[in-house]
Short mmCIF file of C-alpha atoms in Angstrom, two decimals:
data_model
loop_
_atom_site.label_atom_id
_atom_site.label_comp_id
_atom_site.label_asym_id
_atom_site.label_seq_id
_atom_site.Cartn_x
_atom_site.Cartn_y
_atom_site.Cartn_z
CA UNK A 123 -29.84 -2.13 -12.35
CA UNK A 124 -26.33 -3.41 -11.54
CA UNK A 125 -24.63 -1.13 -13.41
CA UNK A 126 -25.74 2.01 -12.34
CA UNK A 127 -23.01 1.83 -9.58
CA UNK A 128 -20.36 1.81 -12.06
CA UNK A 129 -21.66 5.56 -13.57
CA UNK A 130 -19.39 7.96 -11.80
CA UNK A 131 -15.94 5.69 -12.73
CA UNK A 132 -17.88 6.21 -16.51
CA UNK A 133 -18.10 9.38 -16.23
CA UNK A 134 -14.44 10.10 -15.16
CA UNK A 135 -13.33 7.92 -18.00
CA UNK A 136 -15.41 10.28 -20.37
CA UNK A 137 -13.56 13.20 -18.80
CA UNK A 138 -10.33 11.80 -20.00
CA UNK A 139 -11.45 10.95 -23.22
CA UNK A 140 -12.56 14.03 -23.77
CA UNK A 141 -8.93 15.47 -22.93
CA UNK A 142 -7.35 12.86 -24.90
CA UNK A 143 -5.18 11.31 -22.11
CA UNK A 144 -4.89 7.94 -21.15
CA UNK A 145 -3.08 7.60 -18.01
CA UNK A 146 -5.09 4.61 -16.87
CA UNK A 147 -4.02 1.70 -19.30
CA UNK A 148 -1.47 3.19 -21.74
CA UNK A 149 -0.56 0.74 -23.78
CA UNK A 150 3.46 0.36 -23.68
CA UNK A 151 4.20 -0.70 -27.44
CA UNK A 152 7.91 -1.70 -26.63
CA UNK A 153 10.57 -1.63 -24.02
CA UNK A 154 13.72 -0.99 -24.76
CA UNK A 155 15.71 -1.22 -21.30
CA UNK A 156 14.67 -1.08 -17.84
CA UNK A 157 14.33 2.82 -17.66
CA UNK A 158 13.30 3.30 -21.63
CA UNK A 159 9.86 2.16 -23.65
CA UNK A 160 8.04 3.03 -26.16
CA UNK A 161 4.10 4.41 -24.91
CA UNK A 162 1.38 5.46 -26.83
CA UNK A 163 3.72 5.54 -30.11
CA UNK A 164 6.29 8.06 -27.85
CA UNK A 165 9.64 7.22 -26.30
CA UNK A 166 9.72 7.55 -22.55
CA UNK A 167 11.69 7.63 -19.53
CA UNK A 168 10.02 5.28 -17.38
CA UNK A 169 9.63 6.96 -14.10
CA UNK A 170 6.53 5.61 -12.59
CA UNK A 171 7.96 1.75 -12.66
CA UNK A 172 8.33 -0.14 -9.16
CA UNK A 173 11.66 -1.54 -10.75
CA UNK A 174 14.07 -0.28 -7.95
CA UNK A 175 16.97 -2.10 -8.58
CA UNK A 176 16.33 -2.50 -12.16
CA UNK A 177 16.76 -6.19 -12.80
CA UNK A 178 13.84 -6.54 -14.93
CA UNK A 179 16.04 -6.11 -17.57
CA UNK A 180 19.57 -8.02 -16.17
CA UNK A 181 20.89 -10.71 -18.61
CA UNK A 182 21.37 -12.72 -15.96
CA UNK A 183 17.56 -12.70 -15.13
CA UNK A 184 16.64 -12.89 -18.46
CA UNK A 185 18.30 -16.16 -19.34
CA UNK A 186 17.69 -18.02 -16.22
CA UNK A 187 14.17 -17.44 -17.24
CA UNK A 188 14.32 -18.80 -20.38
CA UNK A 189 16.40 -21.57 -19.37
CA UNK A 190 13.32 -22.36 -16.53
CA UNK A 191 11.04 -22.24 -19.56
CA UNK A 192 12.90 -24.63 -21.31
CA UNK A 193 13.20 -27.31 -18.37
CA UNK A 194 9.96 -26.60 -16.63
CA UNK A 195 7.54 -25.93 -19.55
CA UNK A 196 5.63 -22.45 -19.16
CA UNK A 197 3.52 -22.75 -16.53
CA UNK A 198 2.92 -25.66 -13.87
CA UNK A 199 -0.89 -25.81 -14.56
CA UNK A 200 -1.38 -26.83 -10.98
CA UNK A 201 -1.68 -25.19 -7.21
CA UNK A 202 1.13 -25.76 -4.86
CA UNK A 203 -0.94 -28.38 -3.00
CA UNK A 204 -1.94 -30.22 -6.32
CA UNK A 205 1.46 -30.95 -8.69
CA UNK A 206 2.36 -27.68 -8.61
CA UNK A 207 5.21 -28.03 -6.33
CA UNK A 208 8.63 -27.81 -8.22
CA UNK A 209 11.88 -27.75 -7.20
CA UNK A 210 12.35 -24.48 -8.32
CA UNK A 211 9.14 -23.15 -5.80
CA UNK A 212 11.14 -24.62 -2.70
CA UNK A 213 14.62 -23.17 -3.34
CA UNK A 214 12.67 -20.28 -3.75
CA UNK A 215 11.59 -20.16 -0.39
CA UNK A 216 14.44 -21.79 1.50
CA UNK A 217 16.59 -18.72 -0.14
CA UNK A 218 13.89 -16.27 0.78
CA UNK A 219 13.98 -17.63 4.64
CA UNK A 220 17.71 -17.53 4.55
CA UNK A 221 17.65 -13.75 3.37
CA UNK A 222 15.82 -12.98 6.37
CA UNK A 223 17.23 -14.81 8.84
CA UNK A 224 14.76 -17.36 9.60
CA UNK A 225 13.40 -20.86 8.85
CA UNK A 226 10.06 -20.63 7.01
CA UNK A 227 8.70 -18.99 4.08
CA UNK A 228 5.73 -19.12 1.59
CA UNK A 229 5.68 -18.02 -1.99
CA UNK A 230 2.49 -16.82 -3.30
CA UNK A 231 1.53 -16.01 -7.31
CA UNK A 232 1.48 -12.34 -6.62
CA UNK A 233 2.44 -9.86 -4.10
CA UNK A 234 -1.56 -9.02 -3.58
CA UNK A 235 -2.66 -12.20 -2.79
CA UNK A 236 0.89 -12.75 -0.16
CA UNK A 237 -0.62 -9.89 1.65
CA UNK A 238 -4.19 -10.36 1.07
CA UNK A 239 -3.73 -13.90 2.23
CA UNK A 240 -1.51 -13.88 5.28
CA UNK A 241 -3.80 -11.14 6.80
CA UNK A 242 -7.52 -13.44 5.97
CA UNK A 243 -5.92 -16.03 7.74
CA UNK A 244 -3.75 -15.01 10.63
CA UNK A 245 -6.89 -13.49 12.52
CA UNK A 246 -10.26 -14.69 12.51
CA UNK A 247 -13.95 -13.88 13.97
CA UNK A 248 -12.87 -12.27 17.57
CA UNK A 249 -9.66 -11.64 17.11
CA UNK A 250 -8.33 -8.02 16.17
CA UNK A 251 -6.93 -6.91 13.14
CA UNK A 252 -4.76 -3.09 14.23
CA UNK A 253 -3.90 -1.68 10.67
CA UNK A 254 -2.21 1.43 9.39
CA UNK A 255 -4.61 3.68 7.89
CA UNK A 256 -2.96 4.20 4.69
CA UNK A 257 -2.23 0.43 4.46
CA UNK A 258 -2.37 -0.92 1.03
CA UNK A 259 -5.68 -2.65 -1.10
CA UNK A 260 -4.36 -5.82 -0.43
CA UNK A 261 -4.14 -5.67 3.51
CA UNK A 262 -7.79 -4.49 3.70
CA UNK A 263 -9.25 -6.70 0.93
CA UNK A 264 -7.07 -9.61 3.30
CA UNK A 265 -9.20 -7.90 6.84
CA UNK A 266 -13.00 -8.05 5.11
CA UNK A 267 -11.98 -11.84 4.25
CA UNK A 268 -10.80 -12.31 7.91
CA UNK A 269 -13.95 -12.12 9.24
CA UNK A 270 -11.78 -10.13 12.52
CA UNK A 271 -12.71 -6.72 13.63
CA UNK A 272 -11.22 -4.13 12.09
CA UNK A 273 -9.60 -1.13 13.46
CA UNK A 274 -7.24 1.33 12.22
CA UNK A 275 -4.61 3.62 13.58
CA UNK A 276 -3.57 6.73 12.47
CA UNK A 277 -0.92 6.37 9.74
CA UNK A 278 2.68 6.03 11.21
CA UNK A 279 1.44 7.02 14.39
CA UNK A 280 2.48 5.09 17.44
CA UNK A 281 1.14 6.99 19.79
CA UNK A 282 -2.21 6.48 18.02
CA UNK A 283 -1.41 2.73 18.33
CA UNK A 284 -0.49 2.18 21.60
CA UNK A 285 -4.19 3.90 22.38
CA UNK A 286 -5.80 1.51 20.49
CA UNK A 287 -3.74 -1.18 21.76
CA UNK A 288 -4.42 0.09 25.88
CA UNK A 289 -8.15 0.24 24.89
CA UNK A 290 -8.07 -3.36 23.51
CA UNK A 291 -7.33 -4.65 27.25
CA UNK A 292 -6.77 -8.33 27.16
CA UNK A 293 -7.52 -8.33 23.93
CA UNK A 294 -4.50 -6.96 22.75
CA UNK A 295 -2.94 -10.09 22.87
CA UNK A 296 -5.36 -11.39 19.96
CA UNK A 297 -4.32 -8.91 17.61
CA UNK A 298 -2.17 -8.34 14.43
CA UNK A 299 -0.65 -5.40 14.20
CA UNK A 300 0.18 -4.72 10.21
CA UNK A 301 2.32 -1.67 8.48
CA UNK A 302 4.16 -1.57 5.89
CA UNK A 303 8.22 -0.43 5.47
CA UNK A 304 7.70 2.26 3.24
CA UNK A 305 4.17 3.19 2.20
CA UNK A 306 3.68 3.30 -2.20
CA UNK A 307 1.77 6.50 -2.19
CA UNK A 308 4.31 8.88 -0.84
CA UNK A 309 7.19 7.04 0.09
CA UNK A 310 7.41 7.36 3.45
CA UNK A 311 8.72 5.39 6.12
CA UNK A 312 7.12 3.42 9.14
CA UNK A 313 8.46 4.13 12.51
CA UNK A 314 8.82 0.61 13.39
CA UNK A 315 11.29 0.49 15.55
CA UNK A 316 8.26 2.38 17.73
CA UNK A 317 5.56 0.53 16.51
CA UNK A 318 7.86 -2.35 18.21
CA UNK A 319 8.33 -0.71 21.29
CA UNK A 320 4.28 -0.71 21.31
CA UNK A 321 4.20 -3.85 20.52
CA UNK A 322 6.20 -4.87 23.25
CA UNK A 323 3.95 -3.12 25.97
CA UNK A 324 1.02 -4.43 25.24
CA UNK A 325 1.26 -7.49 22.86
CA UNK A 326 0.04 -9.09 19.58
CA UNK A 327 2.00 -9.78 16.70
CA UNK A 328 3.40 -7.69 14.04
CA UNK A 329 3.07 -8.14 10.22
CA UNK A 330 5.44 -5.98 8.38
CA UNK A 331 4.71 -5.80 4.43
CA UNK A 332 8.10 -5.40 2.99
CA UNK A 333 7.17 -4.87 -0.51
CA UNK A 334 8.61 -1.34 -1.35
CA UNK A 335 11.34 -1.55 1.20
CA UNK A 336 12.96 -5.28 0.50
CA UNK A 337 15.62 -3.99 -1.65
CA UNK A 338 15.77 -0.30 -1.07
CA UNK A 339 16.55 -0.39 2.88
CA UNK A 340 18.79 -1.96 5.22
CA UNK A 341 22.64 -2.60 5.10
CA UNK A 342 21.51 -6.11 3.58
CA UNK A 343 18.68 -5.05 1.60
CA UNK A 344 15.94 -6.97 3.81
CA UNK A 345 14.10 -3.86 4.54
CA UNK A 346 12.57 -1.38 6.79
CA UNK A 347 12.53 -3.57 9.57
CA UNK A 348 16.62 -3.82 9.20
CA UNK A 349 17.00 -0.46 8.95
CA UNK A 350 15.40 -0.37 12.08
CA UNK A 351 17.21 -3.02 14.24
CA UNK A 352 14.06 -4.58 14.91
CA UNK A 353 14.12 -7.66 12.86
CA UNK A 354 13.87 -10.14 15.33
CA UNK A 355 10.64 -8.38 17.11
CA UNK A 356 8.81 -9.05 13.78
CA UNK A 357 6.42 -11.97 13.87
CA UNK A 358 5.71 -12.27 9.62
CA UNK A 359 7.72 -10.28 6.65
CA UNK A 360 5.53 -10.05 3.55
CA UNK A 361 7.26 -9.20 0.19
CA UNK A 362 6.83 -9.16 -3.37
CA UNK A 363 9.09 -10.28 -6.75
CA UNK A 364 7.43 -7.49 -8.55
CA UNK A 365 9.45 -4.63 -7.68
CA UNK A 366 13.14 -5.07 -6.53
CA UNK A 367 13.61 -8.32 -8.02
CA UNK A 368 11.63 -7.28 -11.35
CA UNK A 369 9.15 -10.26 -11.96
CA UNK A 370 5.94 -11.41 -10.64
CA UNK A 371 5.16 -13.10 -6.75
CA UNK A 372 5.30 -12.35 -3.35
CA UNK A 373 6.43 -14.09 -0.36
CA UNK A 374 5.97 -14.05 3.79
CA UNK A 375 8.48 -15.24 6.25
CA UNK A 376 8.49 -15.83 9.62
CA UNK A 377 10.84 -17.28 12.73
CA UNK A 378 7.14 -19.03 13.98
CA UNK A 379 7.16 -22.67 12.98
CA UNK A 380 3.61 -22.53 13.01
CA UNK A 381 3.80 -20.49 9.32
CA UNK A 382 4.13 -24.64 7.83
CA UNK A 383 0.74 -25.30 9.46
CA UNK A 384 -0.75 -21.56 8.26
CA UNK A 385 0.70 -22.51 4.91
CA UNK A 386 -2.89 -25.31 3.97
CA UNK A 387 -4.89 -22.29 5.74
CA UNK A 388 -4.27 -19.60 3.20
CA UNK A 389 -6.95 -19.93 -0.01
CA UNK A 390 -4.72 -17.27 -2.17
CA UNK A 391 -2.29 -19.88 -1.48
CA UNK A 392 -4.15 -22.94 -2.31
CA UNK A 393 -6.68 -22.27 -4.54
CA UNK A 394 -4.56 -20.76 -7.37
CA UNK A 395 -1.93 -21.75 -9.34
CA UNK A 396 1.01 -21.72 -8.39
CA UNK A 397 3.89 -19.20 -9.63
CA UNK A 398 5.12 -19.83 -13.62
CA UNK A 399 8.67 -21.59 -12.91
CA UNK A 400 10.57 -18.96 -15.26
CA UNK A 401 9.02 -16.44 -12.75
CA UNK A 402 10.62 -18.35 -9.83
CA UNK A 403 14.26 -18.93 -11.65
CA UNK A 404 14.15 -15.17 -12.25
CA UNK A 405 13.09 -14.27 -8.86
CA UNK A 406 16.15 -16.81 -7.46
CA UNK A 407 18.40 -15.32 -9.48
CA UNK A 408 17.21 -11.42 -8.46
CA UNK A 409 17.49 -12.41 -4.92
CA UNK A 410 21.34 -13.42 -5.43
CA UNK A 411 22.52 -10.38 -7.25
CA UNK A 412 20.49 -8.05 -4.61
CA UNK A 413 22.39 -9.77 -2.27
CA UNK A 414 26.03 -10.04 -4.13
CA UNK A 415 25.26 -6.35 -5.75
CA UNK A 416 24.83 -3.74 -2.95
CA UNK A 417 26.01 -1.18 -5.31
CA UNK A 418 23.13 -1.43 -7.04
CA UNK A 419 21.33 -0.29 -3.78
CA UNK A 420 23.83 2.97 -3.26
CA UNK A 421 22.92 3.87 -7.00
CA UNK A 422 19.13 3.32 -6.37
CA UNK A 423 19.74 6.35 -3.58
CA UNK A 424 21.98 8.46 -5.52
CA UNK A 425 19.82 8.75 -8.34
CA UNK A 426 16.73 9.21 -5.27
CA UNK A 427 19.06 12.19 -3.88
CA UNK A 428 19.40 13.54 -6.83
CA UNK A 429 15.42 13.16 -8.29
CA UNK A 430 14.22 14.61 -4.79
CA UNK A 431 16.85 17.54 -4.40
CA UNK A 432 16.10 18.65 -8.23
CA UNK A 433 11.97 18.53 -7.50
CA UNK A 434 13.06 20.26 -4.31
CA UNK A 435 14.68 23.46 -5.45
CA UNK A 436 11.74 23.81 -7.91
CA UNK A 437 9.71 24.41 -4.73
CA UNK A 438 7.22 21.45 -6.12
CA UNK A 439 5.55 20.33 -2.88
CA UNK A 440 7.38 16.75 -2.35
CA UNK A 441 7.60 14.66 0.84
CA UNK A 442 10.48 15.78 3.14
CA UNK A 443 13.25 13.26 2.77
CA UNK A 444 14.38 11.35 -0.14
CA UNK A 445 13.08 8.44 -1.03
CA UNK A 446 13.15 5.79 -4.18
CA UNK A 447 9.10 7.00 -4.39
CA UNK A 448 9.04 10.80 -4.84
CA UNK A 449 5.06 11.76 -5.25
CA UNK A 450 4.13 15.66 -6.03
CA UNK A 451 0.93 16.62 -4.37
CA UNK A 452 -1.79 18.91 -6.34
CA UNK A 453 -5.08 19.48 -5.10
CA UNK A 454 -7.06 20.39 -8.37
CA UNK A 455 -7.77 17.11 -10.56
CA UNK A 456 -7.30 18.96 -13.98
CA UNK A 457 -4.13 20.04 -12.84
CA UNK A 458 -3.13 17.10 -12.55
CA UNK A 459 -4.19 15.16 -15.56
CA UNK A 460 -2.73 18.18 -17.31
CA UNK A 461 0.26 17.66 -15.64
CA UNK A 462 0.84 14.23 -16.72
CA UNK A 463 0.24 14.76 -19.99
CA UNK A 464 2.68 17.75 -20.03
CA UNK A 465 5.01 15.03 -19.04
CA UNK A 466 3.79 12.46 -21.33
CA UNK A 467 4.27 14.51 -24.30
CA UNK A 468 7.72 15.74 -22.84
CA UNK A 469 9.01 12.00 -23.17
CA UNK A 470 8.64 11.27 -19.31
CA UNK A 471 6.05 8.69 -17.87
CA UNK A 472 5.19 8.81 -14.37
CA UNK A 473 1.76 7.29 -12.78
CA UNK A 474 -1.18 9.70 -12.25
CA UNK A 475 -2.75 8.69 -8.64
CA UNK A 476 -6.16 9.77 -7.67
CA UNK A 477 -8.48 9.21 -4.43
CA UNK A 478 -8.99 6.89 -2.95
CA UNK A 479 -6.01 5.17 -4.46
CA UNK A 480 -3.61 8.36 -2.90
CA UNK A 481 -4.08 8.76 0.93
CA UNK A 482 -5.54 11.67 0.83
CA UNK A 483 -8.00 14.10 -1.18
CA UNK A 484 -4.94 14.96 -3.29
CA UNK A 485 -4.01 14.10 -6.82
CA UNK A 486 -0.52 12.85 -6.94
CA UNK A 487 2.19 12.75 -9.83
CA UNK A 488 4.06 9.54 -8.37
CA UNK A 489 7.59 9.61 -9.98
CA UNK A 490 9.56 6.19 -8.76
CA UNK A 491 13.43 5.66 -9.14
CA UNK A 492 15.65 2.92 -10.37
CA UNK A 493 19.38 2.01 -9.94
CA UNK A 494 19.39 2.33 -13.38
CA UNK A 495 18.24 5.48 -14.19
CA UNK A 496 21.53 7.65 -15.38
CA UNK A 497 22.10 10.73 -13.79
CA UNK A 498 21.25 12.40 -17.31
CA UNK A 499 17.84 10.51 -16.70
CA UNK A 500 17.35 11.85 -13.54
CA UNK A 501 18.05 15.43 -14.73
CA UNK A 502 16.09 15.32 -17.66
CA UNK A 503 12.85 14.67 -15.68
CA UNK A 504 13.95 17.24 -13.16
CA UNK A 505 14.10 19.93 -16.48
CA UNK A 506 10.48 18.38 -17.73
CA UNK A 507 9.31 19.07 -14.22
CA UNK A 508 10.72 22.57 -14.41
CA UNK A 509 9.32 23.21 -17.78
CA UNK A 510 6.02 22.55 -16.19
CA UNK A 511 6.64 25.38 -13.67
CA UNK A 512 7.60 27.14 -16.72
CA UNK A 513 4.85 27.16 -18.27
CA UNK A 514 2.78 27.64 -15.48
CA UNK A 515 1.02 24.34 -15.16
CA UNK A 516 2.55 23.56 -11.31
CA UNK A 517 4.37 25.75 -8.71
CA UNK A 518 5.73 25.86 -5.75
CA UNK A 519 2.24 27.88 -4.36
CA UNK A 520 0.13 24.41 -4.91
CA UNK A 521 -0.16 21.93 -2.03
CA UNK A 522 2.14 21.82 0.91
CA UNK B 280 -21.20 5.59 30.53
CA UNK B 281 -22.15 7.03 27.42
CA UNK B 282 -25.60 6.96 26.28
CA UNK B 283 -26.96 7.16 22.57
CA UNK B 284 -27.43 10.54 23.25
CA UNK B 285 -24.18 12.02 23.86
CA UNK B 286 -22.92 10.37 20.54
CA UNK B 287 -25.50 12.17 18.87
CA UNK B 288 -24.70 15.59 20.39
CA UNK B 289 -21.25 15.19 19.67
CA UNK B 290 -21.97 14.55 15.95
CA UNK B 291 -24.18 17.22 15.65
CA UNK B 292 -21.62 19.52 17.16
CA UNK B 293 -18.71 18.23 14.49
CA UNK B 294 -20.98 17.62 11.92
CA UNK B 295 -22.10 21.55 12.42
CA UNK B 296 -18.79 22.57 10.35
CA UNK B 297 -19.46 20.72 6.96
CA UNK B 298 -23.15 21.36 7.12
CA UNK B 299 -23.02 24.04 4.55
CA UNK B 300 -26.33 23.93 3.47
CA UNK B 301 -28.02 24.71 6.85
CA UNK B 302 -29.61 21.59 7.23
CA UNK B 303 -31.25 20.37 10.31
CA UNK B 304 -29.00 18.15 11.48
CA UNK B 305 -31.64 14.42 13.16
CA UNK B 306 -31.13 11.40 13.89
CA UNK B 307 -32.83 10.62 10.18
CA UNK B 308 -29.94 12.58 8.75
CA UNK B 309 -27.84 9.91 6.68
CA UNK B 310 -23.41 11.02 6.58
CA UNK B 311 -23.46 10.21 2.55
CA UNK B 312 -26.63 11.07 1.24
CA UNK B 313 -27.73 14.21 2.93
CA UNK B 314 -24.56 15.52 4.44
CA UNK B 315 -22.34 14.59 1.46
CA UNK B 316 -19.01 13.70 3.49
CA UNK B 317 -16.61 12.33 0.79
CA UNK B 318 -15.44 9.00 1.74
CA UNK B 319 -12.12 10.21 3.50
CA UNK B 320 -14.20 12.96 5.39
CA UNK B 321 -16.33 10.05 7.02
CA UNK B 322 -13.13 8.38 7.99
CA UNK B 323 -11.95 11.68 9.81
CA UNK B 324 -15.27 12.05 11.48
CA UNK B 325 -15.28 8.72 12.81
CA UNK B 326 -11.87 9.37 14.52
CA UNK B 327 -13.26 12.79 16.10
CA UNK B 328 -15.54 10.38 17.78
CA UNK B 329 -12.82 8.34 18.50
CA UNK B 330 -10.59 10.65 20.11
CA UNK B 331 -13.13 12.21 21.42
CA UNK B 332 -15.09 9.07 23.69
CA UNK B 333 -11.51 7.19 24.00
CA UNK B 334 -12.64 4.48 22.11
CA UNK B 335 -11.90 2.23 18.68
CA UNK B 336 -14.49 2.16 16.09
CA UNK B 337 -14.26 -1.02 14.07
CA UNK B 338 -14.57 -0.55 10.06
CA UNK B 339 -16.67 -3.93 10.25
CA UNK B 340 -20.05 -1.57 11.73
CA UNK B 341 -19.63 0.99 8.80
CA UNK B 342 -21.19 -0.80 6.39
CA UNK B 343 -24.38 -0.81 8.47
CA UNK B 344 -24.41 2.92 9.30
CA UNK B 345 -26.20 5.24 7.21
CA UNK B 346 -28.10 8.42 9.45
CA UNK B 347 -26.35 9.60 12.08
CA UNK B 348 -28.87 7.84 14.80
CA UNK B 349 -27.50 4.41 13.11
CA UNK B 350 -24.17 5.39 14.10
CA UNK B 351 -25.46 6.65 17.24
CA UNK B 352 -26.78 3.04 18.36
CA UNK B 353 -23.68 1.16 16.95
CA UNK B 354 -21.78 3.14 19.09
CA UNK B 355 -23.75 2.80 22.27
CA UNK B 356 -23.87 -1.03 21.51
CA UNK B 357 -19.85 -1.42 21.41
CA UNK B 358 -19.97 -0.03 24.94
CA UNK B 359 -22.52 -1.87 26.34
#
């Protein structure tokens, strides 16, 4: 029977039922700003969102949406290679190139299907796809479409790498090297300006998947890769509209000229249609205050400081530096479902992660940040947190 | 060059710390079924074997590998 497969996600789902939480698909009833809604008849704090600068909400956005709407109709009913090529798409992506520094760019309908895409169609049967183990869905949903071989280094190891790499031989120079700027899970880093220095020794090309960084790092918001100083040693920059710049797309750049030819190559780019045009006048309009607005940026890491100092000095086990994704690690499922709904009920809504969506065996309570949380936000999830310790639901034994 | 064999001793001798239930480790014995490694678990055994024979196992051969003497032969075909 087909189904039978499907028992043990049943059976979880039962499990929640039984405790009465919902943490997969609760329904928000309203929003009321970019950090408020209304869930599951309860006002919350959003503090699971991926809405890092917090323009989901900015006037500015708003009505150059509607405005789209208005000129372009709702949706362009059509793939980018079939009349659904507005003027709107290619400002899009001459902007997006221009951000980065380079001449060519490609905007896809969603960030999953930018990644997904660009890595099925960069590398193909015999050629080597070298990915970060803890790379997201997308990338390895993108390498099983490739039809490449597979391998996988150790996650932000480039020591690991540069094995892999050595043992490749010749072959090295057939491969595509992908990581991501900071990884969604537990907000952490890549070392890229070593995964460059790698790359350098022994060849291939390197993807760099932008979508959590673009935004949050670099003097110019462009990303990890800035913050690096390695910009120019990357050969493709994958991003998405559905975090920093608060709608719905994603996007790859690259200095290659050859990314015009990849462009008729990609089926998540053709066979699809294209992005809605209000999502595209948003997304323009995101990209211009990101770049006119760096405060919004400095506020983003205050309010990160300030989130990961607080969870700190409660002893909760948290990653070691600050970051805009601050994830608390528990080992014991109930714990953690109870958790959550400690916090639900407490007016703050972060997401519940569990294997094999978190790295690791652990059960993670995945708080993000926004520029515009307030500092009273901030502190009033750090004092639901510490209620939890309270009460004795988490503490600073569990994890490490 | 390594043989089929040494694969297989090397598994048995990793695999010798998660066999709780004192089971007689074969080439018949499958990672999932009989074992019970977690998916994570199989991905740190297969870089013990990495590590361990200085070589990259592609995910594209998982799918095939069930018992450990599968693995065994996948393993001795990458290097041949």
């Amino acid at each position: 029977m087909l189904f039978e497969k499907f028992e043990y996600m049943a059976q979880f789902q039962a499990e929640l039922d039984a405790q009465d939480v919902v943490p997969f698909g609760a329904v928000t009833e309203k929003i009321l700003s970019a950090t408020e809604a209304v869930v599951n008849g309860r006002k919350v704090i959003l503090a699971g969102t991926n809405n890092y600068l917090g323009l989901s909400f900015d006037p500015r956005c708003i009505s150059a949406a509607q405005e789209a709407a208005g000129k372009w109709g709702t949706g362009t009913t059509g793939s980018r290679l079939a009349n659904g090529t507005f003027f709107e798409h290619q400002a899009l992506e001459s902007e997006l190139a221009a951000f980065h520094g380079v001449n060519h760019a490609i905007i896809f309908t969603t960030g999953f299907a930018a990644t997904m895409g660009m890595c099925a169609t960069l590398v193909g049967p015999g050629e080597v796809l070298l990915l970060d183990a803890d790379s997201h869905a997308s990338i390895y949903a993108g390498a099983q479409l490739s039809g490449a071989e597979i391998i996988r280094f150790k996650h932000n190891d480039p020591e690991d790498l540069a094995k892999r790499l050595r043992r490749l031989g010749e072959r090295a120079s057939q491969t595509l090297i992908v990581a991501e700027g900071i990884y969604s899970m537990l907000g952490d880093t890549a070392p890229l300006q070593e995964i460059a220095a790698v790359k350098r020794e022994y060849g291939g090309l390197l993807f760099v998947d932008e979508a959590h960084s673009m935004g949050v790092l670099g003097t110019h918001g462009r990303g990890a890769a800035e913050a690096a100083g390695i910009e120019s040693e990357v050969d493709f920059i994958a991003g998405t509209f559905s975090k920093s710049l608060g709608a719905t797309g994603g996007y790859c750049v690259s200095r290659h000229p050859e990314l015009e030819t990849i462009r008729y190559c990609i089926r998540s780019y053709i066979f699809t249609a294209s992005s809605s045009p209000m999502m595209v006048a948003s997304t323009r309009k995101a990209l211009q205050i990101l770049q006119s607005e760096p405060g919004l940026r400095h506020q983003l890491w205050d309010n990160a400081k300030r989130l990961h100092s607080g969870l700190q000095s409660l002893g909760l086990p948290i990653g070691p530096s600050p970051s805009p994704v601050i994830a608390v690690a528990l080992e014991d499922r109930t714990q953690a479902i109870n958790c959550w709904n400690a916090l639900m009920e407490a007016g703050v809504y972060v997401n519940l992660v569990v294997p094999p969506a978190s790295p690791s065996t652990n059960f993670l309570l995945r708080n993000s940040v926004s520029a515009a949380h307030s500092s009273a936000q901030i502190d009033v999830i750090i004092a639901t947190y510490a209620g939890l310790v309270d009460a004795g639901l988490i503490g600073a034994k569990q994890g490490g | 060059m390594t043989e089929y064999r040494d694969y297989l001793d090397f598994m048995y001798s990793v695999l010798d710390v998660h066999n709780k239930g004192g089971l007689v480790l074969s080439e018949t014995t499958e990672l999932v079924a009989d074992i019970g490694l977690s998916s994570l678990e199989v991905m740190e055994f297969v870089e013990k074997i990495e590590d361990r024979f200085d070589i990259s196992i592609p995910l594209n051969i998982l799918p095939d590998v069930y018992t450990l003497g599968d693995f065994a032969r996948k393993l001795d075909e990458l290097d041949a």
